[in-house]
Amino acid sequence: MNTPSHPSIFSRRCRLFCLAMLCLLALPAFPKHKNFKVSVYVRAYEVQKMKDTKWLEDSWQLISSQLDVDKIYLEVHRDLLIVDDATLEKAKKFFTKKGLEVAGGITYTVDESNEFETFCYSNAEHRQIVKRIAEAAARHFDEFLLDDFFFTSCKSEEDIAAKGNLSWTEYRLKLMTEAGRDLVIAPAKALNPKVKVIIKYPNWYDHFQGLGFNLEQGPTLFDGIWTGTETRDPGSNQHLQNYLSYNIIRYFENLRPGYNGGGWVDSGGINMSMDRYAEQLHLTAIAKARDVMLFDYRQLMDIALRDEFRAAWQGNGTSWDYDKMREPFDKGGKTIQPTTMARIADVVLRQADELAGKLGNPIGIKSYKPFHSLGEDFLQNYLGMIGLPMDMHPTFDQEQKTILLTQQAASDPDIVEKMKKMLVAGHDVVITSGLLKAIPDKIADICELRCADKKAIVSDFGFYGTSSREFLIPQVLYQTNDSWEVVSAGRPLRNGVSGYPILHKARYANAYLYVLTIPDDMGNLYDFPQPALNVIRRVLSQGQDFYLEGPAKVSLFLYDNHTLIVENFNDEPVSVKLVGADGFKRLTNLEDNSGIAAKDEEVWMGWRRLQTKKFTLNLKPHSYQAFRYQ
């Protein structure tokens, strides 16, 4: 039997080899995606089940065989269920060994099923529970995230007394800012100084202040924020439009640039087809989210791929092919038969990952939404759905060629002075009929316009076409020859007896103040005829490289590296045109490198016809095309 001549050297080499292997095992796993992480959130109910080793292994095998995951969030508390320490550590160890980053989560609900019953943060007992939950998370994790429900809807006698003469909004903003600082962040960091505490804000951003979410102080109080990009079924009780899945990421990024961790999507809306789920994931990714969170572990396990999730337009070469996603595929030398929505998420996010890497930073039409403002709720998402690339900011930017101001801007006492400075500098300002109605006396210092309480029923846009239905608009009134109608509507307008402005303009110093009339039902923006939409897009898109011509429910996404995406949210194919502002001559498809050449066409600019370059695109239902332009 041969033995080494220097056993001490041999044993030392063995020890060094073993140490090196341990170091390699300790290194973070190679990222599974190039341009963002893919994370999965696990509710406390499912984390508690992970005490059963077989359930843990089987459930993870089901998900991970169909979906590549970079990070997992293990929830510590939900609905007064606090997961025991041993189970949390077991699950944490399991996923760490699988090469995932592991973080914690908290949902501060008393009973989610009871109208999202929250804690009462004025109640001494509740405050102690909230603090203990934060400490429990900090014991186990160096990072934890607060799910949607760190707000309060409580109106107990204690709250009523504590509110005093404050409004409910004022009281709750003050209460929840203090609760975040003193009941969550401070005790967590006292126990674990390394811990990062992240707050995930839900999708209903326009109403946050009413329940205590503080977008002015929260992004700097917490170590970071996350974004709810779930739009689900736009016809459901929140009525959130598809475009919000993109727009809210950009708005939250502008609250504190660099601190918006990612977007968060769930299975809501799959009743409309799996394409609705795919769209939400795709929009989150092309908004340049740093992470895409899939809520939740249970849904990825239990929601099976079924025929009813196949949209009627499938089978025609759409951006997401449901039939292809259901086909068996190879992974690690094994043939996998897709069974749940985890497979949909993986395919969509792989496709989005490749695309996101070719896109620059998103840009668009700046729209000013002051902190804690209300008015024309979620309007920018409807405008995004008629082809206007939105870029919402909590501060006013004087340097834009054109700025959009909705009724939300009325909460800024200096808004008209800011508008006047822009106009004098030669930059157009577009306001909505809602802002005009809110502050008519202030607007009168620029132009004496009124938005009456009376309504008009319209369908005929004259030279700019006819709507397929009648709808109500507020009547914008003006003094003849002091300002001018650009687009008008009546019932009928041609050979009719009356008409009202849809887009109106008034000269002030070196630029124009435009008024855009918003229908009483914002969804009627989708009923504007194409030629009218084209004029609105052209006016608002000054300073952008392109604007869109075509029907509603088609969105344009612009980026600062000469790339763009056009996405069709209609159930039917559409033909649209991209109009280039600076004579761009060619589009190159970012996915297949095919090219489209521009054609010279005329466009109406007021009463003048001008030559410009246009690109014609044919888009399939619920599909997109992405291009580089030159």
XYZ file of C-alpha atoms in Angstrom, residues 36-625:
590
model
C -33.196 42.288 -12.907
C -33.733 39.731 -10.185
C -36.764 37.485 -10.019
C -38.089 37.074 -6.485
C -40.890 35.100 -4.867
C -42.800 36.181 -1.774
C -43.998 33.493 0.644
C -46.897 34.279 2.966
C -46.673 33.328 6.640
C -49.262 30.597 6.055
C -46.980 28.808 3.585
C -43.808 29.519 5.578
C -45.448 27.808 8.568
C -46.049 24.733 6.404
C -42.318 24.546 5.738
C -41.786 22.853 9.088
C -42.862 19.760 7.117
C -39.696 18.829 5.196
C -41.553 16.855 2.544
C -43.984 19.703 1.855
C -41.086 22.150 1.628
C -39.076 19.992 -0.770
C -42.040 19.000 -2.938
C -43.431 22.518 -3.223
C -40.054 23.989 -4.128
C -39.433 21.270 -6.689
C -42.767 22.056 -8.338
C -41.956 25.781 -8.610
C -38.211 25.669 -9.309
C -38.551 23.086 -12.080
C -40.609 25.643 -14.032
C -39.209 28.980 -12.809
C -35.710 30.317 -12.124
C -35.723 32.327 -8.891
C -32.957 34.616 -7.602
C -34.388 35.619 -4.236
C -37.097 34.560 -1.799
C -38.907 36.518 0.902
C -40.130 34.518 3.910
C -42.962 36.226 5.738
C -42.776 36.359 9.530
C -46.300 37.609 10.273
C -49.748 37.927 8.701
C -53.173 38.026 10.374
C -51.701 37.550 13.873
C -49.871 34.391 12.762
C -46.213 34.696 13.760
C -44.104 31.899 12.294
C -42.053 30.114 14.949
C -38.294 30.647 15.072
C -37.357 27.041 14.265
C -39.449 26.972 11.084
C -38.088 30.310 9.903
C -34.511 29.124 10.389
C -35.231 25.817 8.682
C -36.743 27.519 5.634
C -33.997 30.118 5.542
C -31.308 27.415 5.591
C -33.109 25.378 2.921
C -33.279 28.223 0.418
C -29.785 29.474 1.176
C -28.462 26.004 0.294
C -30.426 26.201 -2.959
C -28.355 29.293 -3.850
C -31.065 31.906 -3.315
C -30.812 35.210 -1.537
C -33.174 35.089 1.438
C -34.981 38.015 3.093
C -37.940 38.423 5.401
C -41.390 39.924 5.094
C -44.147 41.292 7.304
C -47.805 41.896 6.594
C -49.228 44.077 9.354
C -52.825 42.850 9.233
C -55.066 41.743 12.048
C -57.454 39.976 9.665
C -56.897 40.428 5.947
C -60.228 38.775 5.150
C -62.124 41.414 7.175
C -61.733 44.297 4.715
C -57.954 44.257 5.273
C -58.320 44.935 9.001
C -55.194 46.753 10.143
C -53.662 47.440 13.521
C -54.778 50.528 15.451
C -51.527 52.401 15.923
C -52.991 54.590 18.663
C -53.706 51.498 20.777
C -50.941 50.669 23.295
C -51.416 46.901 23.030
C -51.378 46.967 19.231
C -48.242 49.102 19.253
C -46.411 46.515 21.329
C -47.462 43.721 18.947
C -46.252 45.738 15.951
C -42.892 46.282 17.657
C -42.486 42.584 18.575
C -43.193 41.547 14.989
C -40.477 43.903 13.674
C -38.025 42.503 16.218
C -38.905 38.939 15.205
C -38.084 39.760 11.575
C -34.818 41.483 12.517
C -33.695 38.458 14.531
C -33.768 36.230 11.499
C -33.028 38.501 8.534
C -30.674 41.318 7.547
C -33.399 42.616 5.238
C -37.153 42.513 5.521
C -39.990 44.045 3.558
C -43.377 45.361 4.695
C -46.160 44.126 2.431
C -48.993 46.447 1.289
C -50.709 46.880 4.602
C -48.544 49.212 6.672
C -51.384 51.707 6.815
C -54.330 52.244 9.109
C -58.060 52.318 8.449
C -58.821 52.307 12.169
C -61.329 54.851 13.516
C -61.510 53.736 17.127
C -62.559 56.054 19.910
C -58.847 56.442 20.703
C -58.171 57.569 17.145
C -61.113 59.954 17.117
C -59.854 61.578 20.320
C -56.232 61.694 19.136
C -57.163 63.183 15.744
C -58.647 66.299 17.323
C -59.032 69.060 14.729
C -56.769 67.407 12.167
C -58.222 65.862 9.037
C -58.061 62.079 8.855
C -55.344 62.430 6.214
C -53.247 64.755 8.383
C -53.703 62.575 11.439
C -52.870 59.310 9.709
C -49.821 60.693 7.898
C -48.440 61.847 11.235
C -49.389 58.628 13.059
C -47.993 56.182 10.482
C -44.765 58.123 9.941
C -44.147 57.931 13.693
C -45.135 54.248 13.776
C -42.712 53.397 10.975
C -39.865 55.195 12.695
C -40.503 54.182 16.330
C -42.313 50.832 16.144
C -40.647 49.182 13.153
C -37.335 50.732 12.093
C -35.896 51.712 15.471
C -36.562 48.426 17.333
C -35.437 46.359 14.331
C -32.139 48.242 14.033
C -31.596 48.212 17.797
C -31.730 44.421 17.708
C -29.904 44.012 14.367
C -27.921 47.108 13.298
C -27.300 45.617 9.841
C -30.948 45.162 9.002
C -32.518 46.990 6.062
C -36.204 47.766 6.398
C -38.042 48.163 3.072
C -41.611 49.345 2.601
C -43.671 48.059 -0.299
C -46.223 50.594 -1.458
C -49.341 49.222 -3.148
C -50.767 50.184 -6.516
C -53.396 52.752 -5.371
C -50.848 55.585 -4.984
C -53.286 58.474 -5.527
C -55.098 57.639 -2.274
C -52.138 56.780 -0.044
C -52.246 59.830 2.189
C -55.804 59.034 3.281
C -54.585 55.961 5.152
C -51.167 57.168 6.259
C -48.751 56.139 3.494
C -46.339 59.068 3.328
C -44.659 59.350 -0.064
C -42.891 62.541 0.971
C -41.065 61.174 4.035
C -41.366 57.393 3.686
C -38.802 56.873 0.900
C -36.105 58.577 3.014
C -37.290 57.161 6.352
C -37.066 53.546 5.176
C -33.989 51.961 3.624
C -35.829 51.492 0.357
C -39.234 51.096 -1.252
C -40.979 48.553 -3.452
C -43.769 49.117 -5.936
C -47.091 47.377 -6.420
C -47.470 46.943 -10.178
C -50.556 44.739 -10.048
C -53.270 46.082 -12.357
C -55.272 42.862 -12.604
C -58.670 43.358 -14.280
C -59.115 47.106 -15.007
C -62.875 46.588 -14.669
C -62.578 45.297 -11.103
C -63.079 47.402 -7.975
C -59.797 49.367 -8.215
C -60.250 50.254 -11.916
C -56.493 50.480 -12.477
C -55.506 50.721 -16.125
C -52.903 48.414 -17.682
C -50.413 51.267 -18.069
C -50.114 51.676 -14.289
C -47.829 48.610 -14.180
C -45.240 50.765 -15.975
C -46.135 54.264 -14.797
C -46.067 53.600 -11.055
C -42.496 52.231 -11.219
C -41.348 55.423 -12.901
C -43.225 57.669 -10.446
C -41.824 55.858 -7.400
C -38.322 55.970 -8.889
C -38.699 59.743 -9.077
C -39.593 59.931 -5.370
C -36.021 58.958 -4.423
C -33.945 57.879 -7.428
C -32.033 54.665 -6.915
C -34.053 53.401 -3.940
C -36.974 51.731 -5.718
C -36.228 48.034 -5.312
C -38.663 46.542 -7.767
C -42.217 45.771 -8.885
C -44.702 43.290 -7.496
C -47.225 41.271 -9.541
C -49.813 38.692 -8.537
C -52.216 36.437 -10.408
C -55.117 38.895 -10.368
C -56.579 39.350 -13.832
C -55.924 35.864 -15.146
C -59.705 35.562 -15.466
C -59.107 37.790 -18.508
C -56.468 35.322 -19.806
C -52.844 34.591 -18.997
C -51.921 37.415 -21.393
C -53.090 39.868 -18.711
C -50.642 38.306 -16.243
C -47.882 38.381 -18.866
C -48.509 42.060 -19.624
C -48.093 43.067 -15.980
C -44.771 41.246 -15.697
C -43.564 42.671 -19.006
C -44.512 46.260 -18.125
C -42.796 45.984 -14.746
C -39.610 44.846 -16.469
C -39.575 47.451 -19.268
C -40.065 50.181 -16.632
C -36.529 49.110 -15.622
C -37.466 47.621 -12.261
C -34.424 46.207 -10.470
C -36.399 43.202 -9.293
C -39.683 41.546 -10.267
C -41.513 40.045 -7.293
C -43.982 37.220 -7.868
C -46.735 37.084 -5.295
C -46.886 34.444 -4.149
C -45.458 30.966 -3.503
C -48.942 29.491 -3.127
C -50.185 30.941 -6.439
C -47.122 29.649 -8.285
C -47.866 26.192 -6.876
C -51.618 26.025 -7.177
C -52.803 27.984 -10.222
C -52.782 25.413 -12.975
C -52.415 26.061 -16.692
C -55.916 25.603 -18.039
C -57.653 26.042 -21.370
C -59.823 28.894 -20.071
C -56.671 30.996 -19.575
C -55.995 30.852 -23.316
C -57.080 34.118 -24.958
C -59.226 34.101 -28.089
C -56.478 35.885 -30.072
C -53.860 33.218 -29.320
C -52.391 31.211 -32.203
C -51.701 34.251 -34.397
C -48.070 35.003 -33.516
C -48.721 37.288 -30.547
C -45.902 38.367 -28.208
C -46.836 35.656 -25.694
C -47.695 32.248 -27.089
C -49.751 30.390 -24.506
C -49.677 27.115 -26.432
C -45.893 27.179 -26.732
C -45.494 27.976 -23.033
C -47.486 24.857 -22.183
C -45.254 22.581 -24.229
C -42.712 20.300 -22.472
C -39.233 21.817 -22.238
C -35.734 20.702 -21.287
C -34.142 21.841 -18.047
C -30.928 20.404 -16.677
C -31.176 17.407 -18.971
C -34.721 16.615 -17.846
C -37.965 17.034 -19.751
C -40.369 19.185 -17.746
C -44.102 19.273 -18.345
C -45.399 22.744 -17.354
C -48.259 22.567 -14.880
C -48.679 25.954 -13.192
C -48.410 29.690 -13.795
C -44.775 29.507 -12.643
C -43.939 28.497 -16.208
C -45.720 31.563 -17.628
C -43.724 33.851 -15.346
C -40.438 32.240 -16.345
C -41.029 32.501 -20.098
C -42.298 36.090 -19.956
C -39.474 37.271 -17.707
C -36.791 35.550 -19.811
C -38.133 37.411 -22.829
C -38.348 40.681 -20.886
C -34.817 40.218 -19.528
C -33.369 40.087 -23.026
C -35.323 43.167 -24.054
C -34.630 45.222 -20.908
C -30.892 44.965 -21.471
C -31.242 46.866 -24.746
C -33.300 49.719 -23.315
C -31.956 52.946 -21.847
C -33.547 55.009 -19.098
C -37.281 55.636 -19.543
C -38.292 59.174 -20.513
C -41.577 60.853 -21.347
C -43.944 63.778 -20.878
C -43.354 65.259 -17.438
C -46.449 65.467 -15.248
C -46.311 67.157 -11.845
C -48.072 65.432 -8.929
C -47.361 67.221 -5.631
C -47.085 65.075 -2.510
C -50.419 64.070 -0.922
C -52.424 65.593 -3.771
C -55.841 64.448 -4.965
C -57.810 65.113 -8.132
C -58.549 63.307 -11.413
C -57.342 60.141 -9.715
C -54.988 57.937 -11.760
C -55.585 60.065 -14.878
C -51.995 59.720 -16.132
C -52.572 55.985 -16.575
C -55.542 56.629 -18.860
C -53.409 59.095 -20.810
C -50.696 56.466 -21.080
C -53.298 54.170 -22.614
C -53.985 56.698 -25.400
C -50.339 56.766 -26.425
C -48.877 59.536 -24.256
C -45.608 58.404 -22.599
C -45.987 59.574 -18.995
C -43.231 60.591 -16.592
C -44.740 61.604 -13.231
C -42.733 63.683 -10.750
C -43.391 64.988 -7.235
C -41.558 68.232 -8.048
C -42.080 70.866 -10.746
C -39.540 70.907 -13.588
C -39.208 74.308 -15.275
C -36.932 73.079 -18.052
C -39.325 70.854 -19.987
C -40.533 71.947 -23.396
C -44.053 70.914 -22.360
C -45.464 69.956 -18.971
C -48.808 68.345 -18.104
C -50.678 69.571 -15.022
C -53.784 67.777 -13.778
C -56.114 68.748 -10.946
C -53.503 67.349 -8.545
C -51.340 70.438 -9.193
C -53.954 72.661 -7.528
C -52.503 71.644 -4.147
C -49.387 73.701 -4.968
C -50.193 77.293 -3.921
C -47.543 78.637 -6.296
C -48.576 76.610 -9.323
C -49.733 79.549 -11.480
C -46.516 81.484 -10.869
C -44.567 78.419 -11.954
C -46.748 78.111 -15.050
C -46.183 81.760 -15.954
C -42.406 81.386 -15.687
C -42.542 78.440 -18.080
C -44.706 80.288 -20.570
C -42.499 83.385 -20.496
C -39.485 81.105 -21.109
C -41.211 79.772 -24.238
C -42.381 76.401 -22.857
C -45.978 75.284 -23.396
C -48.123 74.236 -20.428
C -51.004 71.754 -20.782
C -53.598 71.753 -18.026
C -56.695 69.595 -17.673
C -60.262 70.779 -17.314
C -60.084 69.460 -13.748
C -57.282 71.875 -12.828
C -59.120 74.741 -14.514
C -62.250 73.956 -12.502
C -60.259 73.748 -9.246
C -58.491 77.146 -9.498
C -60.283 79.285 -12.135
C -59.490 82.595 -10.439
C -55.769 81.829 -10.402
C -55.759 80.551 -14.003
C -57.521 83.805 -14.997
C -54.229 85.630 -14.446
C -53.035 83.783 -17.560
C -56.324 83.493 -19.444
C -59.920 84.108 -18.398
C -61.296 80.612 -18.877
C -64.034 78.794 -16.986
C -65.035 75.170 -16.529
C -68.758 75.254 -15.896
C -70.786 72.854 -13.752
C -72.860 72.167 -16.845
C -72.086 69.139 -19.012
C -72.312 68.456 -22.731
C -73.123 65.185 -24.460
C -70.777 64.781 -27.436
C -69.840 62.279 -30.123
C -68.988 64.338 -33.230
C -65.455 65.821 -33.395
C -66.050 67.500 -36.756
C -62.962 67.482 -38.953
C -61.344 65.028 -36.498
C -63.902 62.240 -36.794
C -66.796 60.707 -34.891
C -66.865 58.610 -31.744
C -68.678 55.273 -31.715
C -70.617 56.397 -28.622
C -71.892 59.519 -26.895
C -70.366 60.655 -23.600
C -70.346 63.524 -21.123
C -67.708 66.246 -20.942
C -67.472 69.384 -18.793
C -68.093 72.604 -20.694
C -64.936 74.709 -20.997
C -65.934 78.339 -21.649
C -63.801 81.182 -22.967
C -63.946 84.720 -24.342
C -64.104 84.865 -28.131
C -60.809 85.745 -29.846
C -58.920 85.730 -26.536
C -58.266 81.986 -26.901
C -58.960 79.344 -29.506
C -60.421 75.862 -29.920
C -58.000 73.369 -31.438
C -60.213 70.274 -31.267
C -63.947 70.574 -30.613
C -66.856 68.172 -30.123
C -70.657 68.357 -30.179
C -73.786 66.306 -30.801
C -73.435 66.812 -33.698
C -70.697 69.363 -34.351
C -70.988 69.412 -38.142
C -74.336 70.884 -39.163
C -75.144 71.063 -35.458
C -76.054 73.815 -33.044
C -73.285 73.776 -30.427
C -69.782 72.610 -29.724
C -67.311 72.589 -26.879
C -63.524 72.527 -26.619
C -61.714 69.217 -26.320
C -58.301 70.851 -26.741
C -58.103 74.615 -26.292
C -55.186 77.081 -26.454
C -54.425 80.555 -25.176
C -51.340 82.624 -25.939
C -49.370 83.991 -22.972
C -46.033 85.756 -23.509
C -43.894 83.374 -25.571
C -45.846 80.116 -25.458
C -49.301 78.540 -25.218
C -51.456 77.419 -22.323
C -53.467 74.424 -23.519
C -56.562 73.026 -21.796
C -57.339 69.337 -22.337
C -60.948 68.455 -21.562
C -61.267 65.213 -19.603
C -64.571 63.311 -19.954
C -66.597 62.668 -16.812
C -65.741 58.979 -17.287
C -62.008 58.933 -18.001
C -62.476 55.686 -19.910
C -64.202 57.726 -22.611
C -60.759 59.005 -23.576
C -60.537 55.662 -25.390
C -63.600 56.692 -27.423
C -61.956 59.794 -28.902
C -61.599 59.324 -32.687
C -58.076 58.676 -33.940
C -57.523 62.042 -35.664
C -58.443 63.878 -32.442
C -56.085 61.689 -30.422
C -53.344 62.369 -32.961
C -53.596 66.138 -32.408
C -53.561 65.727 -28.616
C -50.495 63.482 -28.841
C -48.672 65.906 -31.112
C -49.263 68.882 -28.812
C -48.309 67.090 -25.593
C -45.295 65.329 -27.124
C -43.299 68.439 -27.976
C -39.704 67.726 -26.995
C -40.071 63.963 -27.491
C -38.452 62.131 -30.406
C -41.719 60.498 -31.482
C -45.440 60.624 -31.069
C -48.056 58.054 -31.991
C -50.865 58.112 -34.526
C -53.570 55.492 -34.219
C -56.397 54.258 -31.998
C -56.588 54.328 -28.214
C -55.317 51.541 -25.943
C -51.943 51.583 -27.687
C -49.031 52.821 -25.561
C -45.678 54.331 -26.473
C -42.624 53.849 -24.240
C -39.547 56.007 -24.909
C -35.961 55.615 -23.655
C -32.939 57.902 -23.666
C -30.762 55.636 -25.861
C -32.913 55.970 -29.010
C -35.027 52.922 -28.261
C -38.800 52.660 -27.953
C -41.623 50.163 -27.516
C -45.146 50.301 -28.928
C -47.650 48.018 -27.204
C -51.211 47.162 -28.225
C -53.669 46.500 -25.380
C -56.626 45.962 -27.696
C -58.221 42.578 -28.313
C -57.847 43.187 -32.053
C -54.864 43.906 -34.316
C -54.183 47.581 -35.002
C -52.168 49.647 -37.432
C -50.345 52.677 -36.005
C -47.815 55.215 -37.195
C -44.814 56.650 -35.394
C -44.123 60.263 -36.314
C -40.498 61.284 -35.862
C -39.714 64.774 -34.632
C -36.132 64.987 -35.915
C -36.198 63.253 -39.249
C -35.322 59.758 -38.041
C -35.161 57.473 -41.044
C -35.020 53.867 -39.828
C -36.318 51.569 -37.103
C -34.467 48.343 -36.254
C -36.375 45.678 -34.348
C -34.625 44.889 -31.057
C -35.689 41.237 -31.089
C -35.108 40.096 -34.680
C -33.057 42.982 -36.205
C -35.542 43.507 -39.025
C -35.808 47.070 -40.292
C -38.529 49.542 -41.217
C -37.836 52.585 -43.369
C -39.586 55.903 -42.880
C -41.930 57.330 -45.478
C -42.540 60.999 -46.177
C -46.089 62.028 -45.281
C -47.948 65.236 -44.630
C -49.209 66.202 -41.191
C -51.559 69.031 -40.226
C -49.960 71.616 -37.909
C -52.769 74.051 -37.157
C -53.805 75.225 -40.622
C -50.514 74.260 -42.224
C -49.447 71.045 -43.886
C -45.864 69.960 -43.145
C -43.768 67.097 -44.472
C -42.540 64.641 -41.859
C -41.230 61.086 -41.516
C -43.637 58.321 -40.475
C -43.204 54.633 -39.749
C -46.151 52.240 -40.113
C -46.471 49.369 -37.629
C -48.960 46.519 -37.566
C -49.477 45.191 -34.047
C -51.179 41.957 -33.093
C -53.603 41.888 -30.135
C -51.947 42.302 -26.720
C -48.525 42.400 -28.321
C -45.604 44.790 -28.562
C -42.778 45.738 -30.922
